[in-house]
Amino acid sequence: MLVSCVAYQGGKRLTDIPINQTHEYLARPDCFVWVALKDPEPSELKALEGEFGLHELAVEDAGKGQQRPKVDEYGASIFVVLHVLEMSGSDITQGEVGVFVGPQYIISVRRGVSQGFSDVRARSEQEPQLLRHGPAYVLYALMDNVVDRYFPIIDHLTDEIADVEERIFSGNTSRGSIEALYGLKGKLLVLRHAASQLLEATGKLQGGRVPPICSGLQDYFRDVYDHLLRLNQAVDNLQDMVTTAISVNLSLLTIQESEVTKRLAAYAALIAVPTLVAGVYGMNFAHMPEIQWVFGYPLAMSIMIGVDVYLFFRFRKAGWL
Amino acid sequence: MLVSCVAYQGGKRLTDIPINQTHEYLARPDCFVWVALKDPEPSELKALEGEFGLHELAVEDAGKGQQRPKVDEYGASIFVVLHVLEMSGSDITQGEVGVFVGPQYIISVRRGVSQGFSDVRARSEQEPQLLRHGPAYVLYALMDNVVDRYFPIIDHLTDEIADVEERIFSGNTSRGSIEALYGLKGKLLVLRHAASQLLEATGKLQGGRVPPICSGLQDYFRDVYDHLLRLNQAVDNLQDMVTTAISVNLSLLTIQESEVTKRLAAYAALIAVPTLVAGVYGMNFAHMPEIQWVFGYPLAMSIMIGVDVYLFFRFRKAGWL
Amino acid sequence: MLVSCVAYQGGKRLTDIPINQTHEYLARPDCFVWVALKDPEPSELKALEGEFGLHELAVEDAGKGQQRPKVDEYGASIFVVLHVLEMSGSDITQGEVGVFVGPQYIISVRRGVSQGFSDVRARSEQEPQLLRHGPAYVLYALMDNVVDRYFPIIDHLTDEIADVEERIFSGNTSRGSIEALYGLKGKLLVLRHAASQLLEATGKLQGGRVPPICSGLQDYFRDVYDHLLRLNQAVDNLQDMVTTAISVNLSLLTIQESEVTKRLAAYAALIAVPTLVAGVYGMNFAHMPEIQWVFGYPLAMSIMIGVDVYLFFRFRKAGWL
Amino acid sequence: MLVSCVAYQGGKRLTDIPINQTHEYLARPDCFVWVALKDPEPSELKALEGEFGLHELAVEDAGKGQQRPKVDEYGASIFVVLHVLEMSGSDITQGEVGVFVGPQYIISVRRGVSQGFSDVRARSEQEPQLLRHGPAYVLYALMDNVVDRYFPIIDHLTDEIADVEERIFSGNTSRGSIEALYGLKGKLLVLRHAASQLLEATGKLQGGRVPPICSGLQDYFRDVYDHLLRLNQAVDNLQDMVTTAISVNLSLLTIQESEVTKRLAAYAALIAVPTLVAGVYGMNFAHMPEIQWVFGYPLAMSIMIGVDVYLFFRFRKAGWL
Amino acid sequence: MLVSCVAYQGGKRLTDIPINQTHEYLARPDCFVWVALKDPEPSELKALEGEFGLHELAVEDAGKGQQRPKVDEYGASIFVVLHVLEMSGSDITQGEVGVFVGPQYIISVRRGVSQGFSDVRARSEQEPQLLRHGPAYVLYALMDNVVDRYFPIIDHLTDEIADVEERIFSGNTSRGSIEALYGLKGKLLVLRHAASQLLEATGKLQGGRVPPICSGLQDYFRDVYDHLLRLNQAVDNLQDMVTTAISVNLSLLTIQESEVTKRLAAYAALIAVPTLVAGVYGMNFAHMPEIQWVFGYPLAMSIMIGVDVYLFFRFRKAGWL
């Protein structure tokens, strides 16, 4: 589905144009076309392939989706794939944006991304002095936006892990908190996957042999690169903490089990000791003076209760109960 | 066993030819021969070695099998080894394809691979404009096909791990689920082995100093390379999840054991408390008023049952029973 | 907030100057300006951007904070970000210093750093022969100071781990010591984060293609680099020890639990054996000679006590009690 | 001890020669000498040092043994150290071969290797067209032979691990199987040590700047390199499986312990319930009708046995017994 | 403290000289001065700095100590830091040697090293043909000596780990053996720290761009490098074994605990069964024929004892007792 197709000249928005009349604007100097698509039909992509002379393999990638984050050069133009992550409830959903960048056009194709990029367009149009850099600047703006969307996810996962920490250190680990740790591990892998491969791809745009179309904007792409590095570091730290939490949790469970054992043993003692006393007075010896006492029975009961009260406080003091 | 031997010119299929008359076609310009063999006899390979001038060490490798995935250059021709993985039941079987690629020939030798490559041939023949690129394009088509076969295996293993996850988080881990995790680890190693080494080998065909025979097709080999990268990433993630599942499972087992201990303790209490009551009324004191009561016995029994009913609900409420 | 703004010539302090009159001193040869800011307002940074011709992206970074440690080149000048770590109680707080270094100016912007850098200024001014090297030397002095502040933290964490070690090897691991290990892991990650990225950034200043502004001072930056390497090594070691401590601790807990089990079993035996004896003499056989003995009862009690005393010493000798 | 000293010309064996008359043959073109030594005396090596002009440090290495696998260049000649692994029972013994390779000589010095290299010599002499390549080809043949000896060890260790797997998954892990896993880890480290360092050393002979003496034989050394890569991969996989087996085993042990606990609890119940019944009928109430019944006693016994039979089948059905 | 200061010419010892008259000898061709210091005062280093023109930062490093192993170039001279490890009891103490090497001098400064380097001097003076290489050869001899001192430590740690293995596989792991494993981990980290960094530093002297002062002696430094590689490999192996031992130990402890549980259960059964029998004969049924038998009591006791004897042998056979 075509979201929009707009021509720009000298950094300023000219007008919305029909998708099949772009060649007219491409003929003008200092002019470029910015096309946004969402879950396009194969026919739409086919039409663009002809209109802009896109490479067959890149179009195939954008059509199929399921690509890894990457920057592929095809002659003077490049094809970039970005993973867009969004929280839906406590799950991470992953969408994809394929971006074709040529000297006079930028085409973004998003799939499975609920929140579009209209804010990128709006902000870019407010800074014509930057937008004058052309399609490569738009690519930077898109990447910057995609990377900025990763940070709230990091924050969400950081909160989740803090939550689990609190639960396990408070001393009652349930299956739930272990499942949460396992789920966190999975989500961090998704985030790491997206961020580390994008980092590698962005590296190609900020240093070394930069594609000609992006040269002059290395400082901007380095900025994105720095954000991704920081993000990767944060993901690494969280992964380390999750791994540590899992192994620490096992120790806590062992302590917890040990405490249960002690509590059970204490209760067992509270039953076993009076049972022993009762056993003693159940013996059939002919000569057991207490047996004949009028207060023998209450005395025995008092002994039982007395011992239990004593034990109860001993156990409580020792932290067993 | 010879599967087929076909001559192509300008991307179009000419005719099936006997294996010993290939030199006639090799003399024509823009013509190449595509030979497919399956578990060949040493004599068959020997004949091909003479016919096409293959390198002795490459022929030896193709004859013995058991090679690692690789791309070896021998002068103007290359020898490629691919591992083909197939699910048979829940096991992975591993076959091998050795491919000799020269300027005018491509020879594939498969061993232990049940499903052949006739679909690669069929699809290639439908796209003469691509097949015109010659043997290197056929190599690409073969590699693409082999790599495409890895993805269903990944899907199968992903399902298997999801299955195990469900079992262990539902709270009754058996030996079976642990053995399944261990088995998964093994299968992932096989897959990783095949994919990572093929990745490395494919890297030589898509960038840097590409063998002359493959130059001009780098974009295609980069496509295979990208798929392999994605595959490797997926395998890495699954490996991480299996490792995490194994360690998380230990915590779950500890919780499970703790639950069993509590349930056993609850039942023990249900027996021990009435035993204590019985012990009390088994004492031989001369003066125990209840003993003489007509309803003493039913009363004692009621106490026992009453206490047990009370304890039972307490334990149930505490989640011990 | 402006902390200070001082002009230097030939390594000697000239005078404090208002921030908007620096151009006068920048015109003189062999003269540079050293500006220190603390949590500046956006307007203050904006003013400096114009005054010194700072790069927009660098100013933005310094304004937002939350950058990773890095060295970015912008033409002839560089922008450096350092993380400053300080212990507050047993927690590590992390501040940031952004440093703009140009041929004739050095501007440090600190955020969330409680202890300033006036001692760096004081020491530098006492060594005019070194300060004559200009802004790059001041950068070295700042980095050296920041790195020196990492070492007391290492010492603190080393003490903490030694403390936990003592606790867990003394045989009574509590939740507290496990939580301490987990906390240590987190603090080490913060320290490692700061040190490893600063190491990488410093590497750019001490070897390979050094930014022109720092050339001639490589030996000094190599010194900082060496300190950071040593620090990283120390952090790695501590991390290894924490990981080992966590896994060793689990074994110690298992031993501890085993000891509790044995102690409980010993106490259970001390109750169960006399209960058995009592049971025996509670049997109703018509012919039980002991029953009729006058000293039967004391004898039975003596047996019970005797057996318990015997068991008690056996258990004590076996280390169960 | 001198094993043999033979002169070759044009790939053909000339004759056995005394060790001190080699210079005569070294003067002939296309002629080389192949010397084999076993656990030589220092004096023997000293003599060779003079005869062939070997480098002092290389001779010292060959004399002391205990070197790591390596390829050292000394001017036009090279010194190679290989580790030879042999199974003796279920242990791996490690021997060493030092090989001096010069333009006209090859000297192999083996230490602690029970099986010699006479088969290498025999096979080489049957292929004079290959042996014509000179000492470097003999080096290849020796390396190929040494590497071939690693594979049976891999097979042996693979069998050992399969054996342990079977033991631990059958549900009765003993100390023995854990010790076996630990032992396997150790043996795999020895194998990995030998193979990975030899891989690195062989890498120098197959690509990049190859020592002149080996140039022209890169394809052969690449073949050895490929075998070593495959071997390393196999060792890595086995190491991963051993590590996984160790961690999985802990889960299995926890399950095993849980099963023991349940079985013990079941037996405890089979004793405790009749004890409770006996306790009830041991109460001294004046009015207990069953007590007076003639069949009271058999009835009570029947209840006890009946309850136990019922429990027994319940427990069996629940898999506790 | 000055240990010695000797002048050498053409590899031969000339004479001991006062430290302030070295310039006289430095003027002669083919002459160098070898100075050895131990825990020097700042003033002594200051004097040397002037006498030999040492670099301020290097002198500062040598004065402070606490450096990491490294090779720093300062113009034509180099400054090398080595860590010297010595066993004191079962602990590793770490000393440091800083070595200044210039074209005509070598100055070694040791701190916290109990055993000096007089044997290096003695051996070097016996080989004037090697000592003729000048200060770089002395550096080699010192490094070789320092590295040689690492090997007995490896042997010691290997023995320690073998000792712990024996203890844990014999089936009674104590806190002591776990603490020993933890201690081993720490010592291995110290050794690894020293060896791996020295390896890296030595790498600079044996290949690539070698400092001019060391060129011509690469073969010798490669020898040191090889020893360090072997050492590193050995440390890696030991670390792997320690890690494996820790995780294997946990399984052994679980088995051990399971055995304790079984033994306790067996003893519990030996008490509980006779208690049940006693309970049965404690029932008050009017018609219990055995009760009236003269031999009822002995019979009951025999049953109790008989059952226990039977159980005892069953348990023993099952390996529970």
mmCIF file with all atom_site columns, N, CA, C and O in Angstrom, chain A residues 165 220 222 226 229-230 233 244 247 259 276 283-284 286 288 290 320, chain C residues 56 66 68 70 73-74 175 182 193 197 246 264 281-284 291 297:
data_model
loop_
_atom_site.group_PDB
_atom_site.id
_atom_site.type_symbol
_atom_site.label_atom_id
_atom_site.label_alt_id
_atom_site.label_comp_id
_atom_site.label_asym_id
_atom_site.label_entity_id
_atom_site.label_seq_id
_atom_site.pdbx_PDB_ins_code
_atom_site.Cartn_x
_atom_site.Cartn_y
_atom_site.Cartn_z
_atom_site.occupancy
_atom_site.B_iso_or_equiv
_atom_site.pdbx_formal_charge
_atom_site.auth_seq_id
_atom_site.auth_comp_id
_atom_site.auth_asym_id
_atom_site.auth_atom_id
_atom_site.pdbx_PDB_model_num
ATOM 1   N N  . GLU A 1 165 ? 14.460 -9.660  40.028 1.00 0.00 ? 165 GLU A N  1
ATOM 2   C CA . GLU A 1 165 ? 15.451 -9.622  41.107 1.00 0.00 ? 165 GLU A CA 1
ATOM 3   C C  . GLU A 1 165 ? 14.768 -9.482  42.463 1.00 0.00 ? 165 GLU A C  1
ATOM 4   O O  . GLU A 1 165 ? 15.071 -10.208 43.413 1.00 0.00 ? 165 GLU A O  1
ATOM 5   N N  . TYR A 1 220 ? 27.088 11.950  10.913 1.00 0.00 ? 220 TYR A N  1
ATOM 6   C CA . TYR A 1 220 ? 25.731 11.607  11.331 1.00 0.00 ? 220 TYR A CA 1
ATOM 7   C C  . TYR A 1 220 ? 25.592 10.098  11.560 1.00 0.00 ? 220 TYR A C  1
ATOM 8   O O  . TYR A 1 220 ? 25.021 9.650   12.549 1.00 0.00 ? 220 TYR A O  1
ATOM 9   N N  . ARG A 1 222 ? 27.961 8.097   12.237 1.00 0.00 ? 222 ARG A N  1
ATOM 10  C CA . ARG A 1 222 ? 28.741 7.745   13.424 1.00 0.00 ? 222 ARG A CA 1
ATOM 11  C C  . ARG A 1 222 ? 27.910 7.939   14.682 1.00 0.00 ? 222 ARG A C  1
ATOM 12  O O  . ARG A 1 222 ? 28.044 7.186   15.655 1.00 0.00 ? 222 ARG A O  1
ATOM 13  N N  . ASP A 1 226 ? 27.238 5.182   17.368 1.00 0.00 ? 226 ASP A N  1
ATOM 14  C CA . ASP A 1 226 ? 27.505 5.325   18.802 1.00 0.00 ? 226 ASP A CA 1
ATOM 15  C C  . ASP A 1 226 ? 26.310 4.887   19.638 1.00 0.00 ? 226 ASP A C  1
ATOM 16  O O  . ASP A 1 226 ? 26.463 4.208   20.650 1.00 0.00 ? 226 ASP A O  1
ATOM 17  N N  . LEU A 1 229 ? 26.200 1.188   19.625 1.00 0.00 ? 229 LEU A N  1
ATOM 18  C CA . LEU A 1 229 ? 27.234 0.621   20.492 1.00 0.00 ? 229 LEU A CA 1
ATOM 19  C C  . LEU A 1 229 ? 26.781 0.649   21.948 1.00 0.00 ? 229 LEU A C  1
ATOM 20  O O  . LEU A 1 229 ? 26.945 -0.329  22.689 1.00 0.00 ? 229 LEU A O  1
ATOM 21  N N  . ARG A 1 230 ? 26.215 1.800   22.347 1.00 0.00 ? 230 ARG A N  1
ATOM 22  C CA . ARG A 1 230 ? 25.747 1.927   23.729 1.00 0.00 ? 230 ARG A CA 1
ATOM 23  C C  . ARG A 1 230 ? 24.636 0.922   24.005 1.00 0.00 ? 230 ARG A C  1
ATOM 24  O O  . ARG A 1 230 ? 24.587 0.276   25.049 1.00 0.00 ? 230 ARG A O  1
ATOM 25  N N  . GLN A 1 233 ? 26.022 -2.531  24.348 1.00 0.00 ? 233 GLN A N  1
ATOM 26  C CA . GLN A 1 233 ? 26.635 -2.664  25.661 1.00 0.00 ? 233 GLN A CA 1
ATOM 27  C C  . GLN A 1 233 ? 25.566 -2.918  26.719 1.00 0.00 ? 233 GLN A C  1
ATOM 28  O O  . GLN A 1 233 ? 25.714 -3.781  27.576 1.00 0.00 ? 233 GLN A O  1
ATOM 29  N N  . THR A 1 244 ? 23.545 -14.377 35.345 1.00 0.00 ? 244 THR A N  1
ATOM 30  C CA . THR A 1 244 ? 23.939 -14.405 36.747 1.00 0.00 ? 244 THR A CA 1
ATOM 31  C C  . THR A 1 244 ? 22.718 -14.643 37.635 1.00 0.00 ? 244 THR A C  1
ATOM 32  O O  . THR A 1 244 ? 22.794 -15.416 38.594 1.00 0.00 ? 244 THR A O  1
ATOM 33  N N  . SER A 1 247 ? 21.829 -18.272 37.708 1.00 0.00 ? 247 SER A N  1
ATOM 34  C CA . SER A 1 247 ? 22.687 -19.152 38.496 1.00 0.00 ? 247 SER A CA 1
ATOM 35  C C  . SER A 1 247 ? 22.602 -18.813 39.978 1.00 0.00 ? 247 SER A C  1
ATOM 36  O O  . SER A 1 247 ? 22.680 -19.685 40.834 1.00 0.00 ? 247 SER A O  1
ATOM 37  N N  . GLU A 1 259 ? 15.640 -24.095 54.269 1.00 0.00 ? 259 GLU A N  1
ATOM 38  C CA . GLU A 1 259 ? 14.777 -23.487 55.281 1.00 0.00 ? 259 GLU A CA 1
ATOM 39  C C  . GLU A 1 259 ? 13.491 -24.282 55.462 1.00 0.00 ? 259 GLU A C  1
ATOM 40  O O  . GLU A 1 259 ? 13.010 -24.473 56.583 1.00 0.00 ? 259 GLU A O  1
ATOM 41  N N  . LEU A 1 276 ? 6.898  -39.511 72.363 1.00 0.00 ? 276 LEU A N  1
ATOM 42  C CA . LEU A 1 276 ? 7.827  -40.288 73.191 1.00 0.00 ? 276 LEU A CA 1
ATOM 43  C C  . LEU A 1 276 ? 7.347  -40.314 74.643 1.00 0.00 ? 276 LEU A C  1
ATOM 44  O O  . LEU A 1 276 ? 7.300  -41.372 75.281 1.00 0.00 ? 276 LEU A O  1
ATOM 45  N N  . MET A 1 283 ? 3.900  -47.598 78.990 1.00 0.00 ? 283 MET A N  1
ATOM 46  C CA . MET A 1 283 ? 4.570  -48.846 79.350 1.00 0.00 ? 283 MET A CA 1
ATOM 47  C C  . MET A 1 283 ? 3.811  -49.511 80.491 1.00 0.00 ? 283 MET A C  1
ATOM 48  O O  . MET A 1 283 ? 3.191  -48.853 81.306 1.00 0.00 ? 283 MET A O  1
ATOM 49  N N  . ASN A 1 284 ? 3.891  -50.829 80.468 1.00 0.00 ? 284 ASN A N  1
ATOM 50  C CA . ASN A 1 284 ? 3.057  -51.582 81.404 1.00 0.00 ? 284 ASN A CA 1
ATOM 51  C C  . ASN A 1 284 ? 3.764  -52.025 82.675 1.00 0.00 ? 284 ASN A C  1
ATOM 52  O O  . ASN A 1 284 ? 3.407  -53.024 83.269 1.00 0.00 ? 284 ASN A O  1
ATOM 53  N N  . ALA A 1 286 ? 4.734  -52.758 86.321 1.00 0.00 ? 286 ALA A N  1
ATOM 54  C CA . ALA A 1 286 ? 3.888  -52.863 87.516 1.00 0.00 ? 286 ALA A CA 1
ATOM 55  C C  . ALA A 1 286 ? 4.180  -51.713 88.488 1.00 0.00 ? 286 ALA A C  1
ATOM 56  O O  . ALA A 1 286 ? 3.282  -51.178 89.130 1.00 0.00 ? 286 ALA A O  1
ATOM 57  N N  . MET A 1 288 ? 5.211  -48.209 88.520 1.00 0.00 ? 288 MET A N  1
ATOM 58  C CA . MET A 1 288 ? 5.504  -46.876 87.988 1.00 0.00 ? 288 MET A CA 1
ATOM 59  C C  . MET A 1 288 ? 4.756  -45.899 88.864 1.00 0.00 ? 288 MET A C  1
ATOM 60  O O  . MET A 1 288 ? 3.560  -45.676 88.687 1.00 0.00 ? 288 MET A O  1
ATOM 61  N N  . GLU A 1 290 ? 4.351  -42.689 89.185 1.00 0.00 ? 290 GLU A N  1
ATOM 62  C CA . GLU A 1 290 ? 3.585  -41.571 88.645 1.00 0.00 ? 290 GLU A CA 1
ATOM 63  C C  . GLU A 1 290 ? 2.197  -42.022 88.200 1.00 0.00 ? 290 GLU A C  1
ATOM 64  O O  . GLU A 1 290 ? 1.230  -41.251 88.258 1.00 0.00 ? 290 GLU A O  1
ATOM 65  N N  . TRP A 1 320 ? 14.209 -21.228 62.815 1.00 0.00 ? 320 TRP A N  1
ATOM 66  C CA . TRP A 1 320 ? 13.677 -22.392 62.082 1.00 0.00 ? 320 TRP A CA 1
ATOM 67  C C  . TRP A 1 320 ? 12.174 -22.273 61.859 1.00 0.00 ? 320 TRP A C  1
ATOM 68  O O  . TRP A 1 320 ? 11.607 -22.939 61.018 1.00 0.00 ? 320 TRP A O  1
ATOM 69  N N  . GLU C 1 56  ? 28.170 20.946  15.851 1.00 0.00 ? 56  GLU C N  1
ATOM 70  C CA . GLU C 1 56  ? 26.792 20.803  16.320 1.00 0.00 ? 56  GLU C CA 1
ATOM 71  C C  . GLU C 1 56  ? 26.499 19.455  17.011 1.00 0.00 ? 56  GLU C C  1
ATOM 72  O O  . GLU C 1 56  ? 25.919 19.395  18.096 1.00 0.00 ? 56  GLU C O  1
ATOM 73  N N  . GLN C 1 66  ? 24.633 11.025  28.668 1.00 0.00 ? 66  GLN C N  1
ATOM 74  C CA . GLN C 1 66  ? 24.271 9.639   28.356 1.00 0.00 ? 66  GLN C CA 1
ATOM 75  C C  . GLN C 1 66  ? 25.029 9.093   27.156 1.00 0.00 ? 66  GLN C C  1
ATOM 76  O O  . GLN C 1 66  ? 24.479 8.327   26.362 1.00 0.00 ? 66  GLN C O  1
ATOM 77  N N  . ARG C 1 68  ? 28.471 7.123   25.436 1.00 0.00 ? 68  ARG C N  1
ATOM 78  C CA . ARG C 1 68  ? 29.461 6.121   25.838 1.00 0.00 ? 68  ARG C CA 1
ATOM 79  C C  . ARG C 1 68  ? 30.841 6.777   25.779 1.00 0.00 ? 68  ARG C C  1
ATOM 80  O O  . ARG C 1 68  ? 31.032 7.764   25.044 1.00 0.00 ? 68  ARG C O  1
ATOM 81  N N  . LYS C 1 70  ? 34.200 7.796   24.522 1.00 0.00 ? 70  LYS C N  1
ATOM 82  C CA . LYS C 1 70  ? 34.635 7.774   23.124 1.00 0.00 ? 70  LYS C CA 1
ATOM 83  C C  . LYS C 1 70  ? 35.544 8.945   22.813 1.00 0.00 ? 70  LYS C C  1
ATOM 84  O O  . LYS C 1 70  ? 35.655 9.894   23.593 1.00 0.00 ? 70  LYS C O  1
ATOM 85  N N  . GLU C 1 73  ? 36.573 12.555  16.277 1.00 0.00 ? 73  GLU C N  1
ATOM 86  C CA . GLU C 1 73  ? 37.281 13.646  15.604 1.00 0.00 ? 73  GLU C CA 1
ATOM 87  C C  . GLU C 1 73  ? 36.300 14.476  14.802 1.00 0.00 ? 73  GLU C C  1
ATOM 88  O O  . GLU C 1 73  ? 35.458 13.936  14.086 1.00 0.00 ? 73  GLU C O  1
ATOM 89  N N  . TYR C 1 74  ? 36.420 15.793  14.922 1.00 0.00 ? 74  TYR C N  1
ATOM 90  C CA . TYR C 1 74  ? 35.671 16.693  14.059 1.00 0.00 ? 74  TYR C CA 1
ATOM 91  C C  . TYR C 1 74  ? 36.691 17.647  13.453 1.00 0.00 ? 74  TYR C C  1
ATOM 92  O O  . TYR C 1 74  ? 37.079 18.625  14.096 1.00 0.00 ? 74  TYR C O  1
ATOM 93  N N  . ARG C 1 175 ? 21.179 -15.500 52.353 1.00 0.00 ? 175 ARG C N  1
ATOM 94  C CA . ARG C 1 175 ? 20.697 -14.765 51.191 1.00 0.00 ? 175 ARG C CA 1
ATOM 95  C C  . ARG C 1 175 ? 21.541 -13.523 50.976 1.00 0.00 ? 175 ARG C C  1
ATOM 96  O O  . ARG C 1 175 ? 21.823 -13.135 49.866 1.00 0.00 ? 175 ARG C O  1
ATOM 97  N N  . TYR C 1 182 ? 25.740 -11.007 43.658 1.00 0.00 ? 182 TYR C N  1
ATOM 98  C CA . TYR C 1 182 ? 24.977 -10.522 42.505 1.00 0.00 ? 182 TYR C CA 1
ATOM 99  C C  . TYR C 1 182 ? 25.203 -9.024  42.310 1.00 0.00 ? 182 TYR C C  1
ATOM 100 O O  . TYR C 1 182 ? 25.410 -8.546  41.188 1.00 0.00 ? 182 TYR C O  1
ATOM 101 N N  . HIS C 1 193 ? 32.375 -1.576  31.749 1.00 0.00 ? 193 HIS C N  1
ATOM 102 C CA . HIS C 1 193 ? 31.778 -0.769  30.700 1.00 0.00 ? 193 HIS C CA 1
ATOM 103 C C  . HIS C 1 193 ? 32.594 0.505   30.498 1.00 0.00 ? 193 HIS C C  1
ATOM 104 O O  . HIS C 1 193 ? 33.051 0.812   29.397 1.00 0.00 ? 193 HIS C O  1
ATOM 105 N N  . GLN C 1 197 ? 35.614 0.680   27.238 1.00 0.00 ? 197 GLN C N  1
ATOM 106 C CA . GLN C 1 197 ? 35.362 1.589   26.131 1.00 0.00 ? 197 GLN C CA 1
ATOM 107 C C  . GLN C 1 197 ? 36.346 2.747   26.147 1.00 0.00 ? 197 GLN C C  1
ATOM 108 O O  . GLN C 1 197 ? 36.778 3.213   25.098 1.00 0.00 ? 197 GLN C O  1
ATOM 109 N N  . ILE C 1 246 ? 30.184 -17.738 42.763 1.00 0.00 ? 246 ILE C N  1
ATOM 110 C CA . ILE C 1 246 ? 28.767 -18.110 42.672 1.00 0.00 ? 246 ILE C CA 1
ATOM 111 C C  . ILE C 1 246 ? 28.630 -19.613 42.475 1.00 0.00 ? 246 ILE C C  1
ATOM 112 O O  . ILE C 1 246 ? 27.817 -20.266 43.120 1.00 0.00 ? 246 ILE C O  1
ATOM 113 N N  . LEU C 1 264 ? 19.685 -33.189 61.675 1.00 0.00 ? 264 LEU C N  1
ATOM 114 C CA . LEU C 1 264 ? 18.280 -33.494 61.929 1.00 0.00 ? 264 LEU C CA 1
ATOM 115 C C  . LEU C 1 264 ? 18.085 -34.984 62.122 1.00 0.00 ? 264 LEU C C  1
ATOM 116 O O  . LEU C 1 264 ? 17.350 -35.430 63.014 1.00 0.00 ? 264 LEU C O  1
ATOM 117 N N  . TYR C 1 281 ? 7.944  -51.975 75.893 1.00 0.00 ? 281 TYR C N  1
ATOM 118 C CA . TYR C 1 281 ? 7.397  -52.190 77.234 1.00 0.00 ? 281 TYR C CA 1
ATOM 119 C C  . TYR C 1 281 ? 5.941  -51.796 77.336 1.00 0.00 ? 281 TYR C C  1
ATOM 120 O O  . TYR C 1 281 ? 5.339  -51.898 78.382 1.00 0.00 ? 281 TYR C O  1
ATOM 121 N N  . GLY C 1 282 ? 5.388  -51.315 76.254 1.00 0.00 ? 282 GLY C N  1
ATOM 122 C CA . GLY C 1 282 ? 3.951  -51.058 76.216 1.00 0.00 ? 282 GLY C CA 1
ATOM 123 C C  . GLY C 1 282 ? 3.188  -52.258 75.686 1.00 0.00 ? 282 GLY C C  1
ATOM 124 O O  . GLY C 1 282 ? 1.961  -52.243 75.591 1.00 0.00 ? 282 GLY C O  1
ATOM 125 N N  . MET C 1 283 ? 3.914  -53.315 75.275 1.00 0.00 ? 283 MET C N  1
ATOM 126 C CA . MET C 1 283 ? 3.236  -54.503 74.772 1.00 0.00 ? 283 MET C CA 1
ATOM 127 C C  . MET C 1 283 ? 2.530  -55.206 75.929 1.00 0.00 ? 283 MET C C  1
ATOM 128 O O  . MET C 1 283 ? 2.958  -55.154 77.072 1.00 0.00 ? 283 MET C O  1
ATOM 129 N N  . ASN C 1 284 ? 1.422  -55.864 75.568 1.00 0.00 ? 284 ASN C N  1
ATOM 130 C CA . ASN C 1 284 ? 0.566  -56.419 76.615 1.00 0.00 ? 284 ASN C CA 1
ATOM 131 C C  . ASN C 1 284 ? 0.780  -57.897 76.892 1.00 0.00 ? 284 ASN C C  1
ATOM 132 O O  . ASN C 1 284 ? -0.137 -58.583 77.327 1.00 0.00 ? 284 ASN C O  1
ATOM 133 N N  . ILE C 1 291 ? 8.508  -56.534 83.426 1.00 0.00 ? 291 ILE C N  1
ATOM 134 C CA . ILE C 1 291 ? 7.367  -55.713 83.792 1.00 0.00 ? 291 ILE C CA 1
ATOM 135 C C  . ILE C 1 291 ? 7.094  -55.780 85.299 1.00 0.00 ? 291 ILE C C  1
ATOM 136 O O  . ILE C 1 291 ? 6.718  -54.769 85.917 1.00 0.00 ? 291 ILE C O  1
ATOM 137 N N  . TYR C 1 297 ? 10.894 -50.215 85.698 1.00 0.00 ? 297 TYR C N  1
ATOM 138 C CA . TYR C 1 297 ? 10.678 -48.888 85.116 1.00 0.00 ? 297 TYR C CA 1
ATOM 139 C C  . TYR C 1 297 ? 11.952 -48.058 85.073 1.00 0.00 ? 297 TYR C C  1
ATOM 140 O O  . TYR C 1 297 ? 12.357 -47.583 84.007 1.00 0.00 ? 297 TYR C O  1
#
